[in-house]
Amino acid sequence: MKMQSIIRPLKLLAVFSILFLSTGCDLTKNYLEHDRETGMAEQDYRDLFAPRQPEKANAMEAAAGIPDFQNYVADSSSNLRPMPLVSVSLNEGIPLRDALYEIAAQANYDIELDTRIQGAVIFTATEKPLDVVMERISALAGLRYTLKDEMMRIEVDTPYTKVYKMAFLNFTRNNSSSVSSSISVGGGGGGGGAGGSSSSGSSSFSMSSSSNSDFWADFEQNITQIIETNAQANLLATSSTPQVTLASGGTIPPVPAAAVGASGTAGAATTTIVAPDGTTTTTTAAPTPAVPTPVLQVSSIGAAPAGGASGGGEGAEMQPGFSINRQAGLISVFATDKIHKKVAEYIDEVKRTIMTQVLIEAKVLEVNLDDQYASGIQWSKVLGGDRFNVGFNAPSPGINDALSSFSINLKTLGIDPVVSALSSFGTVRALASPRLTVLNNNAAILNVAENTVYFTIEVDREEGQDGDPDQITIESEAQSVPEGIIINVVPSVDTDTQTITMSVRPSITRIRSFKNDPGVALVVQSLEGDLDDENLQSPVPEIDVKEIDSVVRMRSGETLVMGGLLQDRSTSGQDGVPVLSEIPLAGNLFKSKINTIAKTEIVIFIKATIIDLAEDSIHQTDRDLYKMLSTDRRPLKL
């Protein structure tokens, strides 16, 4: 019994120990985990958001492996027939229809010929491909052709309908910005006598820029111009078909007979043959009659048309036109094949330029300068060496240490080397690192700011009538001012040279202090106690603004650096021993005042890169962050 009484408490103690240890482990795990949902500790977050070394292209290629060899010739190319070579020489005496028929026979192609084709052209080609010859003849005579399955179809180039696609939003964007400064000095003075004089001087500067993006209006205007300028065809074919007739208008004269002696009647030929034995034989032949000879006569050769006429006759009277469905992004064009080629070429060029995307990456750094660098960052030391290719956007060469705007072509990936060089001038702190993608010639805003709200108060007082009390109306309007960083950019891409012309305007605002509106106090005083709160105030913020407005040109992938935004920050404080520092007079012995003045410089890095695919704007770090922090049950495939 005693043993059982001892074992039972031991069992209970063991159970409680196991429960305590298991719950203790769970509690410890909960305390260590910074985010229970993702199961990540605080150290995991530190590792995740720590700076990363840039990935090397060679390492990425090695990881991907060498791709297998691919066929660069399509398998179906063996079934394609080579384009035959033809030779042709045409003049205004050869009907165009007969010439086209002969060309098709020479190339061993079946032919479908429009009966409306007429006229003639002057054209020569020697051992040229069939499609090249037909392209040139069609341009001269106003025709269009197709080659398919060893069959050639030729017809008059009359207007037909074709639909083009242009995927662009149906909206209009307007962007405007302005920078202005004004300095006014007023004063007055009295002169001798009854008269007086006053003078005032002012100095002001204002710069504004605006951009209006109405794509569909400009697109419609350009299509209209293309169709109207090409509606009148400048053809080099005759207006009518030459007629070739077979006539017998000429004769061949009789052939005279050769004779040793001539005798007999007129019009007859006499021949005398002398034999060896001395005998002679005389033969008289009738004269050879005239033989009629066939003669080819070419008639009805018309002059070259002045313009607008085509081989089709009736088809030339149809006028081309177009219509646009902006909501669906469709353009329906009714025009000739020549105009369709011009429209298609223009639309392809528009798609290539307007659909080009630019990845804008900005980093705003604040450098707390050391005392020896109170004049600002010395960029000549930062960009020294052969690590960077520097291109200056300023009109004068060299680096302006006070206010510089230049682009850097980083030979090493990332801006870490530049940031490391900046740290030698003081403590570097990142204020913002926004990033976005924008279409060519469209405005974009990088806004990392906090709106501070303040109120403006307007008091209106109306005197009462017949002893009624005065009526007081108070109106309050909320105002807001952004405090932070705002960057406006408008990129324009030259796809041929891979360069970007960009209008950039960074603005950095900070609320320095608040000032009470004196008008409110005057209104309260004029009301003579009608308002209960005599301490009514309307604080208005004082804003410290740093901004640059510039237009720069840079290559794709380069980094634009904008610096020279200096500002002073003064802080004051008091430190002392508790209780003892509060003793009158003697408390000054136990406290001290601290006044510090810090000079900072704002440095802005803006990198613009032309991207072909949207996935090019996603870095591997973005994928890792999304994979680790996203709790979506259906995650996106980045």
XYZ file of C-alpha atoms in Angstrom, residues 192-631:
440
model
C 10.679 118.153 -48.799
C 7.568 120.212 -49.099
C 4.049 118.854 -49.225
C 4.885 116.054 -51.590
C 6.249 112.595 -50.822
C 7.716 109.727 -52.748
C 7.716 105.973 -52.426
C 9.581 103.241 -54.217
C 9.224 99.522 -54.431
C 11.210 96.821 -56.130
C 10.416 93.252 -56.965
C 12.114 90.264 -58.504
C 10.232 87.197 -59.636
C 10.804 84.052 -61.633
C 8.273 81.567 -62.903
C 8.582 78.397 -64.956
C 5.730 76.110 -65.908
C 5.359 73.027 -68.047
C 2.352 71.036 -69.155
C 1.656 67.935 -71.205
C -1.632 66.768 -72.672
C -1.973 63.143 -73.700
C -4.973 62.573 -75.991
C -3.824 59.547 -77.953
C -6.968 58.840 -79.954
C -7.375 62.423 -81.164
C -3.803 62.511 -82.487
C -4.159 59.017 -83.933
C -7.335 59.923 -85.822
C -5.722 63.056 -87.229
C -2.685 61.116 -88.468
C -4.780 58.376 -90.121
C -6.841 61.042 -91.875
C -3.693 62.668 -93.224
C -2.283 59.350 -94.478
C -5.479 58.445 -96.351
C -6.016 61.888 -97.868
C -2.440 62.305 -99.098
C -2.384 58.848 -100.708
C -5.915 58.865 -102.126
C -4.756 60.313 -105.446
C -2.584 57.620 -107.013
C 0.367 58.763 -109.115
C 0.337 56.009 -111.736
C 2.737 55.608 -114.646
C 0.420 53.497 -116.824
C -1.357 54.673 -119.946
C -5.038 55.490 -119.677
C -6.086 53.068 -122.455
C -4.943 49.734 -123.794
C -2.996 49.758 -127.089
C -4.810 47.936 -129.949
C -2.667 45.654 -132.089
C -4.227 44.865 -135.540
C -3.018 42.737 -138.463
C -3.147 44.674 -141.787
C -1.880 43.929 -145.412
C -1.131 47.424 -146.469
C 2.400 46.728 -147.845
C 3.697 44.562 -150.774
C 6.957 42.870 -151.634
C 8.220 44.024 -155.128
C 8.854 41.355 -157.865
C 12.248 39.744 -157.866
C 14.120 40.490 -161.229
C 15.651 37.494 -163.015
C 19.362 37.397 -163.719
C 20.059 36.852 -167.453
C 23.085 36.504 -169.646
C 21.221 38.207 -172.500
C 17.998 40.094 -172.395
C 15.318 39.825 -175.128
C 11.628 39.194 -175.422
C 8.613 41.121 -174.468
C 8.412 43.700 -171.841
C 7.583 42.434 -168.446
C 9.057 38.969 -169.168
C 12.385 37.512 -168.173
C 14.428 35.684 -170.935
C 17.272 33.340 -170.141
C 19.687 31.932 -172.880
C 21.717 28.797 -172.061
C 24.714 27.839 -174.437
C 25.511 24.107 -174.541
C 29.030 22.679 -175.009
C 28.265 21.587 -178.585
C 27.423 25.193 -179.545
C 23.671 24.919 -179.493
C 21.634 27.513 -177.556
C 18.363 27.288 -175.658
C 16.243 30.360 -174.852
C 13.627 30.342 -172.016
C 11.114 33.071 -171.380
C 9.471 33.287 -167.881
C 6.560 35.376 -166.752
C 7.288 38.214 -164.272
C 7.007 37.416 -160.452
C 3.824 38.988 -159.034
C 3.851 41.215 -155.864
C 3.283 39.305 -152.542
C 1.216 40.963 -149.760
C 3.106 41.194 -146.374
C 1.283 41.272 -142.928
C 1.903 44.493 -140.965
C 1.259 45.012 -137.167
C -0.447 48.320 -136.457
C -0.584 49.745 -132.854
C -3.277 52.297 -132.175
C -5.200 53.919 -129.272
C -2.150 54.565 -127.094
C -3.413 56.890 -124.382
C -1.282 59.340 -122.433
C -0.246 58.647 -118.871
C -2.982 59.616 -116.394
C -2.507 62.827 -114.478
C -3.435 61.160 -111.239
C -6.321 59.371 -109.650
C -7.009 57.166 -112.670
C -6.359 53.495 -112.382
C -6.588 50.477 -114.540
C -9.949 49.654 -113.079
C -11.920 52.569 -114.402
C -15.071 52.305 -112.276
C -13.209 51.324 -109.064
C -11.304 54.604 -109.041
C -14.455 56.522 -108.197
C -14.845 54.928 -104.746
C -13.492 57.203 -102.020
C -11.434 55.733 -99.133
C -12.378 56.309 -95.509
C -12.066 54.930 -91.991
C -13.823 54.700 -88.639
C -12.481 54.188 -85.103
C -14.078 52.316 -82.211
C -12.115 53.746 -79.280
C -13.759 51.546 -76.673
C -12.852 48.335 -78.513
C -9.580 49.655 -79.912
C -10.490 48.790 -83.521
C -9.841 50.804 -86.694
C -11.845 49.923 -89.810
C -10.182 51.253 -92.982
C -11.790 51.238 -96.449
C -8.980 51.979 -98.895
C -6.774 50.603 -101.627
C -3.975 48.151 -100.987
C -1.415 50.926 -101.328
C -3.093 52.948 -98.587
C -3.516 49.846 -96.422
C 0.246 49.306 -96.519
C 0.827 52.902 -95.388
C -1.724 52.575 -92.577
C -0.312 49.223 -91.420
C 3.217 50.637 -91.414
C 2.104 53.619 -89.325
C 0.162 51.478 -86.832
C 3.126 49.125 -86.393
C 5.410 52.079 -85.713
C 2.938 53.556 -83.223
C 2.693 50.235 -81.393
C 6.462 49.974 -81.253
C 6.855 53.410 -79.703
C 3.744 54.073 -77.627
C 3.647 50.567 -76.163
C 7.254 50.749 -75.007
C 7.451 50.629 -71.227
C 9.991 52.312 -68.992
C 10.858 51.056 -65.518
C 11.461 54.028 -63.216
C 13.363 53.290 -60.011
C 14.062 56.064 -57.523
C 16.078 56.118 -54.330
C 16.120 59.162 -52.066
C 18.983 59.321 -49.581
C 19.678 61.804 -46.798
C 23.320 62.338 -45.908
C 24.061 63.900 -42.504
C 27.267 65.690 -43.418
C 30.252 65.821 -41.144
C 31.648 69.194 -40.125
C 34.494 69.125 -42.658
C 31.972 68.647 -45.500
C 29.624 71.492 -44.611
C 29.742 72.751 -48.205
C 28.194 69.546 -49.502
C 29.225 66.280 -51.109
C 32.295 66.442 -53.341
C 31.127 64.410 -56.293
C 34.533 64.452 -57.928
C 35.771 62.188 -55.123
C 32.687 59.972 -55.159
C 32.858 59.251 -58.889
C 36.621 59.037 -59.132
C 38.292 56.022 -60.688
C 37.168 53.852 -63.574
C 34.107 52.268 -61.986
C 31.635 54.671 -63.578
C 30.974 56.296 -66.919
C 29.639 59.761 -66.156
C 27.592 61.781 -68.644
C 26.790 65.350 -67.686
C 23.401 66.893 -68.410
C 24.566 70.359 -67.403
C 25.620 72.714 -70.228
C 29.067 73.271 -68.713
C 31.534 70.406 -68.329
C 32.693 69.189 -64.946
C 30.864 68.389 -61.763
C 29.056 71.110 -59.890
C 29.491 70.242 -56.235
C 26.752 72.637 -55.109
C 23.969 71.559 -57.449
C 24.674 68.728 -59.860
C 22.515 66.827 -62.340
C 24.289 64.091 -64.239
C 23.789 60.508 -65.306
C 25.930 57.544 -64.336
C 26.448 54.374 -66.315
C 27.224 51.870 -63.588
C 29.730 49.264 -64.662
C 28.967 47.375 -61.467
C 25.398 46.298 -60.812
C 23.426 48.396 -58.343
C 24.203 51.678 -56.610
C 25.887 50.135 -53.580
C 29.336 51.454 -54.567
C 27.974 54.996 -54.774
C 26.207 54.691 -51.416
C 29.388 53.352 -49.829
C 31.290 56.334 -51.216
C 28.656 58.725 -49.868
C 29.005 57.233 -46.364
C 32.494 58.735 -46.173
C 30.894 62.196 -46.024
C 28.521 61.343 -43.185
C 25.688 59.100 -42.112
C 23.487 57.926 -45.005
C 19.795 57.284 -44.395
C 17.285 56.060 -46.961
C 14.108 58.153 -47.085
C 12.227 56.376 -49.890
C 12.735 53.790 -52.618
C 9.681 53.844 -54.938
C 9.473 52.024 -58.258
C 6.931 51.928 -61.065
C 6.486 51.152 -64.760
C 5.109 53.758 -67.171
C 4.267 53.798 -70.873
C 6.237 55.945 -73.268
C 5.286 59.662 -73.290
C 3.002 59.297 -70.273
C 3.345 61.082 -66.968
C 3.946 59.182 -63.746
C 4.068 60.258 -60.103
C 6.144 58.682 -57.352
C 4.467 59.884 -54.177
C 5.782 58.922 -50.749
C 4.283 61.587 -48.513
C 1.957 62.129 -45.569
C -0.788 64.722 -45.841
C -0.963 67.079 -42.884
C -4.380 68.652 -42.371
C -4.951 72.211 -41.161
C -8.024 74.430 -41.186
C -8.752 77.910 -42.418
C -11.513 79.729 -40.535
C -13.721 82.462 -41.954
C -16.015 84.441 -39.601
C -18.881 86.544 -40.931
C -20.920 88.803 -38.664
C -24.246 90.452 -39.555
C -25.761 93.098 -37.308
C -29.202 92.302 -35.968
C -32.302 94.265 -36.882
C -34.747 95.801 -34.351
C -32.836 94.747 -31.274
C -32.160 91.214 -32.486
C -28.737 89.803 -31.620
C -26.008 89.785 -34.222
C -25.780 86.711 -36.424
C -22.347 85.135 -36.534
C -21.432 82.614 -39.242
C -18.247 80.601 -38.933
C -16.984 78.551 -41.882
C -14.115 76.115 -41.566
C -12.362 74.623 -44.592
C -9.910 71.753 -44.359
C -6.615 72.132 -46.176
C -3.832 69.597 -46.587
C -0.165 69.824 -47.406
C 1.995 66.805 -48.296
C 5.060 66.160 -46.211
C 7.469 63.776 -47.845
C 8.778 63.080 -51.332
C 6.972 63.569 -54.654
C 8.682 62.833 -57.965
C 7.006 63.623 -61.300
C 8.515 62.030 -64.423
C 7.552 62.003 -68.111
C 9.791 59.696 -70.203
C 10.118 59.827 -73.993
C 11.856 56.840 -75.588
C 13.852 56.725 -78.811
C 13.595 53.036 -79.671
C 16.233 53.240 -82.407
C 19.036 54.542 -80.165
C 17.673 53.125 -76.875
C 17.874 56.556 -75.255
C 15.378 58.236 -72.944
C 14.574 61.934 -72.751
C 12.907 62.487 -69.409
C 11.300 65.436 -67.705
C 11.876 64.978 -63.980
C 10.765 67.093 -61.045
C 11.510 65.871 -57.521
C 9.965 67.770 -54.601
C 10.874 67.206 -50.956
C 8.706 68.950 -48.376
C 9.005 69.087 -44.592
C 6.925 70.959 -42.048
C 9.281 73.135 -40.062
C 6.802 74.640 -37.592
C 3.286 76.071 -37.227
C 2.243 79.714 -37.114
C -1.120 80.893 -35.825
C -3.270 82.860 -38.223
C -3.424 86.401 -36.749
C -6.715 87.078 -38.470
C -8.510 84.646 -36.185
C -7.341 86.466 -33.069
C -8.463 89.807 -34.516
C -11.882 88.400 -35.307
C -12.254 86.953 -31.824
C -11.281 90.290 -30.312
C -13.761 92.188 -32.490
C -16.610 89.948 -31.385
C -16.275 91.345 -27.824
C -16.779 88.133 -25.999
C -19.511 86.724 -28.191
C -17.339 83.640 -28.594
C -16.818 81.566 -25.496
C -13.362 80.301 -26.492
C -10.998 83.264 -26.519
C -8.038 80.956 -27.197
C -9.388 79.997 -30.595
C -6.434 79.611 -32.990
C -5.796 78.429 -36.514
C -2.231 77.112 -36.887
C -0.842 77.173 -40.428
C 2.206 75.016 -41.243
C 5.513 76.451 -42.371
C 6.868 74.234 -45.120
C 10.464 73.670 -46.092
C 10.516 72.886 -49.839
C 13.405 71.468 -51.854
C 12.715 70.804 -55.549
C 14.405 70.548 -58.927
C 12.760 70.786 -62.357
C 14.885 69.580 -65.259
C 14.866 67.769 -68.607
C 17.611 65.178 -69.080
C 18.712 62.674 -71.710
C 20.157 59.307 -70.781
C 20.702 55.825 -72.138
C 18.561 52.931 -71.037
C 19.818 51.493 -67.761
C 21.727 54.584 -66.698
C 21.199 56.235 -63.316
C 20.471 59.932 -62.967
C 21.913 61.577 -59.851
C 20.466 64.840 -58.551
C 22.168 66.400 -55.552
C 22.954 69.691 -53.898
C 19.729 69.954 -51.853
C 21.271 71.215 -48.607
C 19.375 72.082 -45.461
C 20.160 72.869 -41.827
C 18.415 71.230 -38.911
C 18.784 72.665 -35.439
C 17.695 70.826 -32.317
C 17.713 72.006 -28.720
C 17.130 70.077 -25.551
C 17.726 70.032 -21.835
C 19.171 67.238 -19.726
C 19.305 67.181 -15.928
C 19.134 65.172 -12.729
C 15.558 64.463 -11.669
C 14.247 66.483 -8.705
C 17.568 68.273 -8.138
C 17.387 70.071 -11.457
C 14.014 71.541 -10.452
C 15.421 73.426 -7.409
C 15.278 77.188 -7.997
C 18.643 78.740 -8.768
C 20.620 75.779 -7.474
C 18.939 73.476 -9.996
C 21.040 74.976 -12.791
C 24.007 73.133 -11.349
C 22.308 69.814 -12.051
C 21.129 70.385 -15.637
C 22.620 71.216 -19.007
C 21.309 72.534 -22.320
C 22.117 70.836 -25.610
C 21.962 72.746 -28.913
C 22.990 70.962 -32.107
C 23.008 72.061 -35.703
C 23.151 69.385 -38.401
C 23.645 69.990 -42.125
C 22.105 67.417 -44.429
C 22.086 66.921 -48.189
C 19.391 65.133 -50.154
C 20.629 62.910 -52.985
C 18.163 61.479 -55.500
C 18.967 58.505 -57.747
C 16.604 57.901 -60.675
C 17.199 54.912 -62.937
C 15.238 54.509 -66.176
C 15.284 51.219 -68.078
C 13.454 50.280 -71.273
C 11.737 46.925 -70.794
C 10.253 44.665 -73.433
C 8.288 42.343 -71.155
C 6.413 43.064 -67.943
C 8.260 40.268 -66.145
C 11.514 42.159 -66.652
C 10.395 44.651 -63.998
C 10.201 41.934 -61.317
C 13.402 41.248 -59.432
C 14.197 37.954 -57.771
C 14.039 39.732 -54.401
C 10.421 40.639 -55.131
C 9.622 36.988 -55.755
C 11.294 35.952 -52.496
C 9.428 38.582 -50.468
C 6.100 37.621 -52.017
C 6.752 33.930 -51.460
C 7.743 34.381 -47.798
C 5.236 37.036 -46.723
C 2.191 36.313 -48.869
C -0.530 34.233 -47.239
